PDB file of C-alpha atoms in Angstrom:
ATOM      1  CA  MET B   1       0.106   0.058  -0.127  1.00 85.00           C
ATOM      2  CA  LEU B   2       0.961   3.742  -0.632  1.00 90.00           C
ATOM      3  CA  HIS B   3       0.071   6.583   1.411  1.00 93.00           C
ATOM      4  CA  LEU B   4      -0.721   9.801  -0.357  1.00 94.00           C
ATOM      5  CA  ARG B   5      -0.773  13.340   1.221  1.00 94.00           C
ATOM      6  CA  LEU B   6      -2.038  15.967  -1.006  1.00 95.00           C
ATOM      7  CA  ILE B   7      -2.206  19.842  -0.422  1.00 95.00           C
ATOM      8  CA  THR B   8      -5.050  20.980  -3.001  1.00 94.00           C
ATOM      9  CA  PRO B   9      -6.041  24.521  -3.559  1.00 93.00           C
ATOM     10  CA  PRO B  10      -9.556  25.050  -2.330  1.00 93.00           C
ATOM     11  CA  ASP B  11     -11.166  25.035  -5.720  1.00 92.00           C
ATOM     12  CA  LYS B  12      -9.658  21.866  -6.523  1.00 92.00           C
ATOM     13  CA  THR B  13     -10.385  19.835  -3.387  1.00 94.00           C
ATOM     14  CA  ASP B  14     -13.874  18.529  -4.412  1.00 93.00           C
ATOM     15  CA  GLU B  15     -12.509  17.248  -7.693  1.00 94.00           C
ATOM     16  CA  VAL B  16      -9.659  15.607  -5.945  1.00 94.00           C
ATOM     17  CA  VAL B  17     -11.841  13.864  -3.436  1.00 94.00           C
ATOM     18  CA  ARG B  18     -14.071  12.722  -6.208  1.00 93.00           C
ATOM     19  CA  LEU B  19     -11.037  11.384  -8.029  1.00 93.00           C
ATOM     20  CA  VAL B  20      -9.888   9.413  -5.095  1.00 92.00           C
ATOM     21  CA  GLU B  21     -13.262   8.006  -4.281  1.00 91.00           C
ATOM     22  CA  ARG B  22     -13.778   6.512  -7.781  1.00 90.00           C
ATOM     23  CA  THR B  23     -10.392   5.144  -8.123  1.00 87.00           C
ATOM     24  CA  VAL B  24     -10.434   1.471  -7.546  1.00 86.00           C
ATOM     25  CA  GLY B  25      -8.026   0.401  -4.835  1.00 87.00           C
ATOM     26  CA  THR B  26      -8.097   3.498  -2.691  1.00 91.00           C
ATOM     27  CA  THR B  27      -9.260   3.793   1.179  1.00 91.00           C
ATOM     28  CA  HIS B  28      -8.713   5.707   4.356  1.00 93.00           C
ATOM     29  CA  LEU B  29      -9.715   8.948   2.666  1.00 94.00           C
ATOM     30  CA  VAL B  30      -9.209  11.948   5.048  1.00 95.00           C
ATOM     31  CA  VAL B  31     -10.010  15.633   4.240  1.00 95.00           C
ATOM     32  CA  LEU B  32      -8.533  18.459   6.307  1.00 94.00           C
ATOM     33  CA  PRO B  33      -9.996  21.832   5.044  1.00 94.00           C
ATOM     34  CA  GLY B  34      -7.712  24.774   5.342  1.00 92.00           C
ATOM     35  CA  SER B  35      -5.180  22.755   7.225  1.00 92.00           C
ATOM     36  CA  ALA B  36      -2.129  23.607   4.865  1.00 92.00           C
ATOM     37  CA  ARG B  37      -0.151  26.959   5.303  1.00 92.00           C
ATOM     38  CA  ASN B  38       2.661  26.517   2.583  1.00 89.00           C
ATOM     39  CA  PRO B  39       1.131  26.463   0.149  1.00 90.00           C
ATOM     40  CA  VAL B  40      -2.149  27.337   1.480  1.00 92.00           C
ATOM     41  CA  GLY B  41      -5.100  25.069   0.942  1.00 93.00           C
ATOM     42  CA  ASP B  42      -6.738  21.852   2.003  1.00 95.00           C
ATOM     43  CA  VAL B  43      -4.863  18.722   3.013  1.00 95.00           C
ATOM     44  CA  VAL B  44      -6.193  15.280   1.577  1.00 95.00           C
ATOM     45  CA  MET B  45      -4.784  12.266   2.554  1.00 95.00           C
ATOM     46  CA  CYS B  46      -5.594   8.470   1.489  1.00 93.00           C
ATOM     47  CA  ASP B  47      -4.063   5.188   1.102  1.00 93.00           C
ATOM     48  CA  VAL B  48      -4.046   3.315  -2.245  1.00 91.00           C
ATOM     49  CA  ALA B  49      -2.987  -0.063  -3.367  1.00 87.00           C
ATOM     50  CA  ARG B  50       0.315   0.058  -5.250  1.00 82.00           C
ATOM     51  CA  GLU B  51      -1.160  -1.497  -8.346  1.00 79.00           C
ATOM     52  CA  ALA B  52      -3.478   1.402  -8.582  1.00 80.00           C
ATOM     53  CA  GLY B  53      -1.003   4.118  -7.551  1.00 82.00           C
ATOM     54  CA  ASP B  54       0.395   5.193 -10.868  1.00 80.00           C
ATOM     55  CA  GLU B  55      -3.028   5.767 -12.344  1.00 81.00           C
ATOM     56  CA  LEU B  56      -3.971   8.122  -9.492  1.00 88.00           C
ATOM     57  CA  ILE B  57      -0.828   9.912  -9.412  1.00 88.00           C
ATOM     58  CA  GLY B  58      -1.180  10.519 -13.228  1.00 86.00           C
ATOM     59  CA  ALA B  59      -4.694  11.762 -12.762  1.00 89.00           C
ATOM     60  CA  LEU B  60      -3.711  14.163  -9.778  1.00 92.00           C
ATOM     61  CA  ARG B  61      -1.007  15.592 -11.988  1.00 88.00           C
ATOM     62  CA  ALA B  62      -3.503  16.063 -14.698  1.00 90.00           C
ATOM     63  CA  LEU B  63      -5.266  18.427 -12.313  1.00 91.00           C
ATOM     64  CA  ASP B  64      -2.047  20.308 -11.967  1.00 90.00           C
ATOM     65  CA  LEU B  65      -1.842  19.356  -8.174  1.00 91.00           C
ATOM     66  CA  ASP B  66       1.891  18.968  -8.463  1.00 88.00           C
ATOM     67  CA  THR B  67       2.454  22.630  -9.574  1.00 90.00           C
ATOM     68  CA  ARG B  68      -0.658  24.242  -7.676  1.00 91.00           C
ATOM     69  CA  GLY B  69      -0.244  22.107  -4.609  1.00 92.00           C
ATOM     70  CA  SER B  70       1.741  19.136  -3.521  1.00 93.00           C
ATOM     71  CA  ILE B  71       1.790  15.307  -3.886  1.00 92.00           C
ATOM     72  CA  ALA B  72       3.635  13.236  -1.428  1.00 92.00           C
ATOM     73  CA  VAL B  73       3.978   9.493  -1.602  1.00 89.00           C
ATOM     74  CA  GLU B  74       5.224   7.012   1.002  1.00 89.00           C
ATOM     75  CA  ASN B  75       5.349   3.278   1.256  1.00 84.00           C
ATOM     76  CA  ILE B  76       3.248   1.729   3.956  1.00 85.00           C
ATOM     77  CA  ASP B  77       5.356  -1.141   5.547  1.00 81.00           C
ATOM     78  CA  LEU B  78       2.417  -2.394   7.689  1.00 82.00           C
ATOM     79  CA  SER B  79      -1.241  -1.639   7.465  1.00 83.00           C
ATOM     80  CA  LEU B  80      -3.689  -3.579   9.830  1.00 86.00           C
ATOM     81  CA  SER B  81      -7.019  -2.768   8.348  1.00 88.00           C
ATOM     82  CA  ASP B  82      -9.793  -4.996   6.794  1.00 89.00           C
ATOM     83  CA  ARG B  83     -10.571  -1.945   4.279  1.00 89.00           C
ATOM     84  CA  ALA B  84      -6.899  -1.931   3.227  1.00 87.00           C
ATOM     85  CA  GLN B  85      -7.010  -5.529   2.353  1.00 86.00           C
ATOM     86  CA  ARG B  86     -10.297  -5.107   0.393  1.00 87.00           C
ATOM     87  CA  ALA B  87      -8.555  -2.131  -1.351  1.00 84.00           C
ATOM     88  CA  LYS B  88      -5.678  -4.340  -2.610  1.00 81.00           C
ATOM     89  CA  ASP B  89      -8.086  -7.252  -3.340  1.00 79.00           C
ATOM     90  CA  GLU B  90     -10.247  -4.806  -5.591  1.00 78.00           C
ATOM     91  CA  ALA B  91      -7.301  -3.303  -7.479  1.00 73.00           C
ATOM     92  CA  PRO B  92      -6.548  -5.061 -10.481  1.00 69.00           C
ATOM     93  CA  GLY B  93      -3.028  -6.784 -10.779  1.00 64.00           C
ATOM     94  CA  GLU B  94      -0.371  -7.521  -8.321  1.00 61.00           C
ATOM     95  CA  GLY B  95       1.452  -4.930  -6.495  1.00 55.00           C
ATOM     96  CA  ALA B  96       4.770  -6.394  -7.232  1.00 57.00           C
ATOM     97  CA  ASP B  97       4.144  -6.015 -10.869  1.00 58.00           C
ATOM     98  CA  ALA B  98       2.968  -2.294 -10.720  1.00 64.00           C
ATOM     99  CA  VAL B  99       5.411   0.377 -12.022  1.00 67.00           C
ATOM    100  CA  LEU B 100       5.145   3.686 -10.471  1.00 71.00           C
ATOM    101  CA  TRP B 101       6.809   5.801 -13.207  1.00 70.00           C
ATOM    102  CA  GLU B 102       6.864   9.088 -11.247  1.00 72.00           C
ATOM    103  CA  HIS B 103       8.821   7.368  -8.544  1.00 71.00           C
ATOM    104  CA  LEU B 104      11.026   5.478 -10.890  1.00 74.00           C
ATOM    105  CA  ALA B 105      11.979   8.759 -12.587  1.00 72.00           C
ATOM    106  CA  ASP B 106      12.598  10.579  -9.272  1.00 71.00           C
ATOM    107  CA  ALA B 107      14.788   7.692  -7.975  1.00 69.00           C
ATOM    108  CA  THR B 108      16.883   7.347 -10.921  1.00 73.00           C
ATOM    109  CA  HIS B 109      17.324  11.125 -11.115  1.00 71.00           C
ATOM    110  CA  GLU B 110      18.661  11.122  -7.705  1.00 72.00           C
ATOM    111  CA  GLU B 111      20.976   8.201  -8.484  1.00 75.00           C
ATOM    112  CA  SER B 112      22.215   9.492 -11.590  1.00 81.00           C
ATOM    113  CA  THR B 113      23.445  12.721 -10.306  1.00 83.00           C
ATOM    114  CA  LEU B 114      27.102  13.595 -10.733  1.00 89.00           C
ATOM    115  CA  SER B 115      28.060  14.407  -7.401  1.00 91.00           C
ATOM    116  CA  VAL B 116      31.270  14.323  -5.099  1.00 93.00           C
ATOM    117  CA  THR B 117      29.655  11.178  -3.412  1.00 92.00           C
ATOM    118  CA  TYR B 118      29.171   9.497  -6.697  1.00 92.00           C
ATOM    119  CA  LEU B 119      32.522  10.038  -7.766  1.00 94.00           C
ATOM    120  CA  ALA B 120      34.120   8.875  -4.537  1.00 95.00           C
ATOM    121  CA  PHE B 121      32.259   5.664  -4.595  1.00 93.00           C
ATOM    122  CA  ILE B 122      32.987   4.696  -8.176  1.00 94.00           C
ATOM    123  CA  THR B 123      36.636   5.797  -7.874  1.00 96.00           C
ATOM    124  CA  LEU B 124      37.128   3.896  -4.602  1.00 95.00           C
ATOM    125  CA  ALA B 125      35.269   0.908  -6.214  1.00 94.00           C
ATOM    126  CA  THR B 126      37.709   0.983  -9.166  1.00 95.00           C
ATOM    127  CA  MET B 127      40.754   1.410  -6.955  1.00 96.00           C
ATOM    128  CA  ILE B 128      39.676  -1.729  -4.901  1.00 96.00           C
ATOM    129  CA  ALA B 129      39.039  -3.629  -8.288  1.00 94.00           C
ATOM    130  CA  ALA B 130      42.626  -2.529  -9.327  1.00 95.00           C
ATOM    131  CA  CYS B 131      44.181  -4.421  -6.143  1.00 95.00           C
ATOM    132  CA  GLY B 132      41.858  -7.248  -7.166  1.00 94.00           C
ATOM    133  CA  VAL B 133      43.020  -7.805 -10.545  1.00 93.00           C
ATOM    134  CA  VAL B 134      46.734  -7.380  -9.818  1.00 94.00           C
ATOM    135  CA  LEU B 135      46.393  -9.842  -6.965  1.00 94.00           C
ATOM    136  CA  ASP B 136      43.971 -12.120  -8.994  1.00 92.00           C
ATOM    137  CA  ASN B 137      41.780 -11.894  -5.816  1.00 92.00           C
ATOM    138  CA  ALA B 138      38.082 -12.677  -6.674  1.00 88.00           C
ATOM    139  CA  ILE B 139      37.067 -11.508  -3.371  1.00 90.00           C
ATOM    140  CA  LEU B 140      38.248  -7.826  -3.824  1.00 91.00           C
ATOM    141  CA  ILE B 141      36.563  -7.841  -7.183  1.00 90.00           C
ATOM    142  CA  VAL B 142      33.271  -9.077  -5.810  1.00 88.00           C
ATOM    143  CA  GLY B 143      33.722  -6.270  -3.238  1.00 88.00           C
ATOM    144  CA  ALA B 144      34.375  -3.552  -5.795  1.00 89.00           C
ATOM    145  CA  MET B 145      31.263  -4.526  -7.687  1.00 87.00           C
ATOM    146  CA  ALA B 146      29.098  -4.136  -4.594  1.00 84.00           C
ATOM    147  CA  VAL B 147      30.611  -0.666  -3.952  1.00 86.00           C
ATOM    148  CA  GLY B 148      30.344   0.595  -7.534  1.00 87.00           C
ATOM    149  CA  PRO B 149      27.268   2.971  -7.906  1.00 88.00           C
ATOM    150  CA  GLU B 150      27.206   2.767 -11.711  1.00 88.00           C
ATOM    151  CA  PHE B 151      23.943   0.921 -12.140  1.00 86.00           C
ATOM    152  CA  GLY B 152      22.060   4.142 -10.889  1.00 86.00           C
ATOM    153  CA  PRO B 153      22.969   6.144 -14.101  1.00 90.00           C
ATOM    154  CA  LEU B 154      22.530   3.060 -16.378  1.00 90.00           C
ATOM    155  CA  ALA B 155      18.985   2.828 -14.821  1.00 86.00           C
ATOM    156  CA  GLY B 156      18.273   6.473 -15.303  1.00 88.00           C
ATOM    157  CA  PHE B 157      19.478   6.423 -18.969  1.00 92.00           C
ATOM    158  CA  SER B 158      17.016   3.424 -19.666  1.00 91.00           C
ATOM    159  CA  THR B 159      14.164   5.216 -17.849  1.00 88.00           C
ATOM    160  CA  ALA B 160      15.005   8.374 -19.716  1.00 88.00           C
ATOM    161  CA  LEU B 161      14.871   6.667 -23.164  1.00 91.00           C
ATOM    162  CA  VAL B 162      11.383   5.050 -22.235  1.00 89.00           C
ATOM    163  CA  GLN B 163       9.869   7.980 -20.757  1.00 84.00           C
ATOM    164  CA  ARG B 164      11.421  10.456 -23.303  1.00 86.00           C
ATOM    165  CA  HIS B 165      13.220  12.531 -20.632  1.00 86.00           C
ATOM    166  CA  PRO B 166      16.033  14.071 -22.343  1.00 89.00           C
ATOM    167  CA  ARG B 167      17.418  16.030 -19.446  1.00 88.00           C
ATOM    168  CA  LEU B 168      17.387  12.787 -17.302  1.00 86.00           C
ATOM    169  CA  ALA B 169      19.205  10.947 -20.044  1.00 90.00           C
ATOM    170  CA  LEU B 170      21.875  13.639 -20.422  1.00 93.00           C
ATOM    171  CA  ARG B 171      22.259  13.806 -16.597  1.00 91.00           C
ATOM    172  CA  SER B 172      22.662   9.924 -16.660  1.00 91.00           C
ATOM    173  CA  LEU B 173      24.969   9.828 -19.503  1.00 93.00           C
ATOM    174  CA  THR B 174      27.170  12.667 -18.026  1.00 94.00           C
ATOM    175  CA  ALA B 175      27.498  10.895 -14.583  1.00 93.00           C
ATOM    176  CA  LEU B 176      28.270   7.591 -16.363  1.00 93.00           C
ATOM    177  CA  LEU B 177      30.973   8.952 -18.730  1.00 94.00           C
ATOM    178  CA  VAL B 178      32.557  11.495 -16.354  1.00 95.00           C
ATOM    179  CA  GLY B 179      32.521   8.883 -13.465  1.00 94.00           C
ATOM    180  CA  PHE B 180      34.375   6.193 -15.285  1.00 95.00           C
ATOM    181  CA  ALA B 181      36.562   8.759 -16.754  1.00 96.00           C
ATOM    182  CA  VAL B 182      37.519  10.286 -13.572  1.00 96.00           C
ATOM    183  CA  ALA B 183      37.857   6.720 -11.708  1.00 96.00           C
ATOM    184  CA  MET B 184      39.986   5.517 -14.445  1.00 96.00           C
ATOM    185  CA  ALA B 185      42.367   8.496 -14.347  1.00 97.00           C
ATOM    186  CA  VAL B 186      42.637   8.316 -10.467  1.00 97.00           C
ATOM    187  CA  THR B 187      43.333   4.489 -10.721  1.00 97.00           C
ATOM    188  CA  VAL B 188      46.052   5.053 -13.362  1.00 96.00           C
ATOM    189  CA  GLY B 189      47.779   7.265 -10.624  1.00 96.00           C
ATOM    190  CA  PHE B 190      47.015   4.791  -7.876  1.00 96.00           C
ATOM    191  CA  SER B 191      48.694   1.919 -10.105  1.00 96.00           C
ATOM    192  CA  LEU B 192      51.790   4.032 -10.722  1.00 96.00           C
ATOM    193  CA  PHE B 193      51.903   4.861  -6.898  1.00 96.00           C
ATOM    194  CA  MET B 194      51.402   1.024  -5.812  1.00 95.00           C
ATOM    195  CA  ASP B 195      54.191   0.328  -8.603  1.00 94.00           C
ATOM    196  CA  TRP B 196      56.447   2.901  -6.942  1.00 95.00           C
ATOM    197  CA  LEU B 197      55.770   1.259  -3.538  1.00 94.00           C
ATOM    198  CA  GLY B 198      56.610  -2.220  -5.191  1.00 92.00           C
ATOM    199  CA  LEU B 199      53.273  -3.292  -4.267  1.00 93.00           C
ATOM    200  CA  PHE B 200      52.106  -3.662  -8.031  1.00 94.00           C
ATOM    201  CA  THR B 201      54.208  -4.993 -10.864  1.00 92.00           C
ATOM    202  CA  LYS B 202      53.874  -5.462 -14.406  1.00 92.00           C
ATOM    203  CA  GLU B 203      54.635  -9.065 -14.065  1.00 92.00           C
ATOM    204  CA  GLN B 204      51.741  -9.658 -11.856  1.00 92.00           C
ATOM    205  CA  LEU B 205      49.435  -8.049 -14.336  1.00 91.00           C
ATOM    206  CA  GLU B 206      50.802 -10.265 -17.239  1.00 90.00           C
ATOM    207  CA  ALA B 207      50.985 -13.468 -15.256  1.00 90.00           C
ATOM    208  CA  ASP B 208      48.084 -16.074 -15.440  1.00 89.00           C
ATOM    209  CA  ARG B 209      45.172 -14.832 -13.593  1.00 89.00           C
ATOM    210  CA  PRO B 210      42.615 -17.620 -13.391  1.00 89.00           C
ATOM    211  CA  SER B 211      40.221 -15.716 -11.267  1.00 86.00           C
ATOM    212  CA  THR B 212      40.296 -12.371 -12.969  1.00 88.00           C
ATOM    213  CA  ALA B 213      41.443 -12.791 -16.459  1.00 87.00           C
ATOM    214  CA  PHE B 214      37.698 -12.443 -17.653  1.00 86.00           C
ATOM    215  CA  VAL B 215      37.775  -8.783 -17.085  1.00 89.00           C
ATOM    216  CA  TYR B 216      39.981  -8.360 -20.239  1.00 90.00           C
ATOM    217  CA  ALA B 217      38.581 -11.149 -22.319  1.00 87.00           C
ATOM    218  CA  PRO B 218      35.021 -10.320 -23.406  1.00 87.00           C
ATOM    219  CA  ASP B 219      33.069 -13.003 -25.110  1.00 87.00           C
ATOM    220  CA  ALA B 220      29.289 -13.910 -25.505  1.00 89.00           C
ATOM    221  CA  PHE B 221      28.847 -14.890 -22.115  1.00 88.00           C
ATOM    222  CA  SER B 222      29.813 -11.246 -21.061  1.00 86.00           C
ATOM    223  CA  PHE B 223      26.881  -9.813 -23.062  1.00 90.00           C
ATOM    224  CA  VAL B 224      24.447 -12.442 -21.937  1.00 91.00           C
ATOM    225  CA  VAL B 225      25.327 -11.899 -18.164  1.00 88.00           C
ATOM    226  CA  ALA B 226      24.991  -8.102 -18.782  1.00 88.00           C
ATOM    227  CA  VAL B 227      21.470  -8.487 -20.273  1.00 91.00           C
ATOM    228  CA  LEU B 228      20.331 -10.836 -17.434  1.00 89.00           C
ATOM    229  CA  ALA B 229      21.574  -8.403 -14.731  1.00 86.00           C
ATOM    230  CA  GLY B 230      19.996  -5.414 -16.372  1.00 87.00           C
ATOM    231  CA  ILE B 231      16.659  -7.224 -16.499  1.00 88.00           C
ATOM    232  CA  ALA B 232      17.045  -8.167 -12.810  1.00 84.00           C
ATOM    233  CA  GLY B 233      18.275  -4.906 -11.968  1.00 82.00           C
ATOM    234  CA  THR B 234      15.369  -3.052 -13.718  1.00 83.00           C
ATOM    235  CA  LEU B 235      12.729  -5.412 -12.025  1.00 82.00           C
ATOM    236  CA  SER B 236      14.335  -4.973  -8.641  1.00 79.00           C
ATOM    237  CA  LEU B 237      13.839  -1.062  -9.063  1.00 78.00           C
ATOM    238  CA  THR B 238      10.147  -1.064 -10.307  1.00 78.00           C
ATOM    239  CA  SER B 239       9.068  -3.666  -7.953  1.00 72.00           C
ATOM    240  CA  ALA B 240      10.802  -1.737  -4.839  1.00 56.00           C
ATOM    241  CA  LYS B 241      12.912  -4.554  -4.050  1.00 55.00           C
ATOM    242  CA  SER B 242      16.114  -2.478  -3.942  1.00 52.00           C
ATOM    243  CA  GLY B 243      17.980  -4.982  -1.929  1.00 51.00           C
ATOM    244  CA  LEU B 244      18.504  -7.195  -4.959  1.00 53.00           C
ATOM    245  CA  LEU B 245      20.449  -4.548  -6.359  1.00 55.00           C
ATOM    246  CA  VAL B 246      23.633  -5.532  -4.435  1.00 53.00           C
ATOM    247  CA  GLY B 247      23.148  -9.104  -6.312  1.00 53.00           C
ATOM    248  CA  VAL B 248      22.928  -7.354  -9.619  1.00 57.00           C
ATOM    249  CA  ALA B 249      25.967  -5.201  -8.836  1.00 59.00           C
ATOM    250  CA  ILE B 250      28.253  -8.247  -8.520  1.00 57.00           C
ATOM    251  CA  SER B 251      27.006  -9.736 -11.673  1.00 58.00           C
ATOM    252  CA  VAL B 252      28.571  -7.514 -14.199  1.00 69.00           C
ATOM    253  CA  THR B 253      32.195  -6.517 -14.653  1.00 76.00           C
ATOM    254  CA  THR B 254      31.808  -2.799 -15.246  1.00 90.00           C
ATOM    255  CA  VAL B 255      34.145  -1.604 -12.475  1.00 92.00           C
ATOM    256  CA  PRO B 256      36.586  -4.366 -12.685  1.00 92.00           C
ATOM    257  CA  ALA B 257      37.004  -3.962 -16.485  1.00 94.00           C
ATOM    258  CA  ALA B 258      37.603  -0.313 -16.108  1.00 95.00           C
ATOM    259  CA  ALA B 259      40.166  -0.895 -13.385  1.00 95.00           C
ATOM    260  CA  ASN B 260      41.966  -3.490 -15.367  1.00 95.00           C
ATOM    261  CA  ALA B 261      42.177  -1.068 -18.370  1.00 95.00           C
ATOM    262  CA  ALA B 262      43.555   1.624 -16.002  1.00 96.00           C
ATOM    263  CA  VAL B 263      46.074  -0.587 -14.517  1.00 96.00           C
ATOM    264  CA  ALA B 264      47.151  -1.893 -18.007  1.00 95.00           C
ATOM    265  CA  LEU B 265      47.255   1.551 -19.215  1.00 95.00           C
ATOM    266  CA  SER B 266      49.694   2.528 -16.562  1.00 94.00           C
ATOM    267  CA  TYR B 267      51.959  -0.253 -17.581  1.00 94.00           C
ATOM    268  CA  GLY B 268      51.602   0.501 -21.394  1.00 93.00           C
ATOM    269  CA  ASP B 269      49.866  -2.749 -22.057  1.00 92.00           C
ATOM    270  CA  THR B 270      47.610  -1.906 -25.008  1.00 92.00           C
ATOM    271  CA  GLU B 271      46.294  -5.409 -25.320  1.00 93.00           C
ATOM    272  CA  GLN B 272      44.677  -5.780 -21.947  1.00 93.00           C
ATOM    273  CA  THR B 273      43.677  -2.189 -22.036  1.00 94.00           C
ATOM    274  CA  TRP B 274      41.776  -2.569 -25.349  1.00 95.00           C
ATOM    275  CA  GLY B 275      40.268  -5.927 -24.100  1.00 93.00           C
ATOM    276  CA  SER B 276      39.165  -4.395 -20.669  1.00 94.00           C
ATOM    277  CA  THR B 277      37.658  -1.556 -22.558  1.00 94.00           C
ATOM    278  CA  GLU B 278      35.540  -3.714 -24.732  1.00 94.00           C
ATOM    279  CA  GLN B 279      34.477  -5.575 -21.941  1.00 93.00           C
ATOM    280  CA  LEU B 280      33.348  -2.436 -20.172  1.00 93.00           C
ATOM    281  CA  LEU B 281      31.533  -1.190 -23.299  1.00 93.00           C
ATOM    282  CA  LEU B 282      29.815  -4.565 -23.768  1.00 93.00           C
ATOM    283  CA  ASN B 283      28.529  -4.688 -20.234  1.00 92.00           C
ATOM    284  CA  LEU B 284      27.323  -1.030 -20.303  1.00 93.00           C
ATOM    285  CA  LEU B 285      25.610  -1.775 -23.714  1.00 94.00           C
ATOM    286  CA  GLY B 286      23.895  -5.224 -22.401  1.00 93.00           C
ATOM    287  CA  ILE B 287      22.572  -3.329 -19.176  1.00 92.00           C
ATOM    288  CA  VAL B 288      20.973  -0.362 -21.065  1.00 93.00           C
ATOM    289  CA  LEU B 289      19.548  -2.617 -23.678  1.00 94.00           C
ATOM    290  CA  ALA B 290      18.048  -4.943 -21.292  1.00 92.00           C
ATOM    291  CA  GLY B 291      16.819  -2.111 -18.957  1.00 90.00           C
ATOM    292  CA  THR B 292      15.193  -0.180 -21.682  1.00 93.00           C
ATOM    293  CA  LEU B 293      13.469  -3.310 -23.190  1.00 94.00           C
ATOM    294  CA  THR B 294      12.410  -4.430 -19.673  1.00 91.00           C
ATOM    295  CA  LEU B 295      10.704  -0.974 -18.951  1.00 90.00           C
ATOM    296  CA  LEU B 296       9.080  -0.943 -22.444  1.00 90.00           C
ATOM    297  CA  THR B 297       7.638  -4.477 -21.621  1.00 89.00           C
ATOM    298  CA  GLN B 298       6.293  -3.480 -18.413  1.00 83.00           C
ATOM    299  CA  LYS B 299       4.768  -0.199 -19.891  1.00 80.00           C
ATOM    300  CA  TRP B 300       3.054  -2.322 -22.511  1.00 81.00           C
ATOM    301  CA  LEU B 301       1.880  -4.822 -20.232  1.00 76.00           C
ATOM    302  CA  TRP B 302       0.236  -2.349 -17.680  1.00 69.00           C
ATOM    303  CA  ALA B 303      -1.124  -0.290 -20.535  1.00 68.00           C
ATOM    304  CA  SER B 304      -2.734  -3.646 -21.893  1.00 68.00           C
ATOM    305  CA  GLN B 305      -4.312  -4.480 -18.437  1.00 64.00           C
ATOM    306  CA  ARG B 306      -5.652  -0.885 -18.192  1.00 60.00           C
ATOM    307  CA  GLU B 307      -7.347  -1.253 -21.654  1.00 60.00           C
ATOM    308  CA  ARG B 308      -8.773  -4.731 -20.684  1.00 58.00           C
ATOM    309  CA  ARG B 309     -10.571  -3.246 -17.492  1.00 55.00           C
ATOM    310  CA  ALA B 310     -11.601  -0.018 -19.135  1.00 51.00           C
ATOM    311  CA  PRO B 311     -15.378   0.034 -19.647  1.00 50.00           C
TER     312      PRO B 311
END
């Protein structure tokens, strides 16, 4: 269930209340006339089944409530109410399958912002992965994958393509390209510093590395895994199961490939640099393609379901 808190201009309150009342899957309607002070207006609160949430939010935006008032949405972790249960039963579809497009756009917008924190995480992840590839340590590689924040911009770019948000697409692409460029540049310096300390050597990089050689040897499986991870990651975002993103993060070799390319570049190993770059680009392409197709499929399925239940 979702909880909506709305601030409505007085001339819109009756229309908003009627909209909530006729939306299947809503309950616990509360109207507080004149309670809002900034902006001035009435407060309307209700609970709505997740599968009916996107339709209701879209209708509220059509009333300009997002510009003249306010729409706040919260997830309800627990609701002990027979009315809430009936609302969920009446709403068509399953809550886990519902996509809240406004929430998805907002979440990916935040995750795809080029910030100091984002740059810090992707740089630290790449440096950890650099240690992993030189030492041929799979544990460090997995740790670097989990730390890397690159799925946010990838999901943001896919969302932008489906929803036709050019600003979000540009923001996501900028975060992705600048993030990896900065991370790889810093990792080149880090590799040279570690070589100066005697902790990294070219011999380690070019030795047999059975646990990490895959990061510079792209093949068909690289693309297949990236596509599967992209689908899983997108589903975890749209179904609000964000905890699954950690599993998605350690399924693809974006950060390790970038790290290996940076270390190889610091030693002038063009073969590994190019192989790792191919691996990186292949994974990025697979995730974006899978994410976009998954969102398009979900959008089509949900639209078809709406058409079937329309009078």
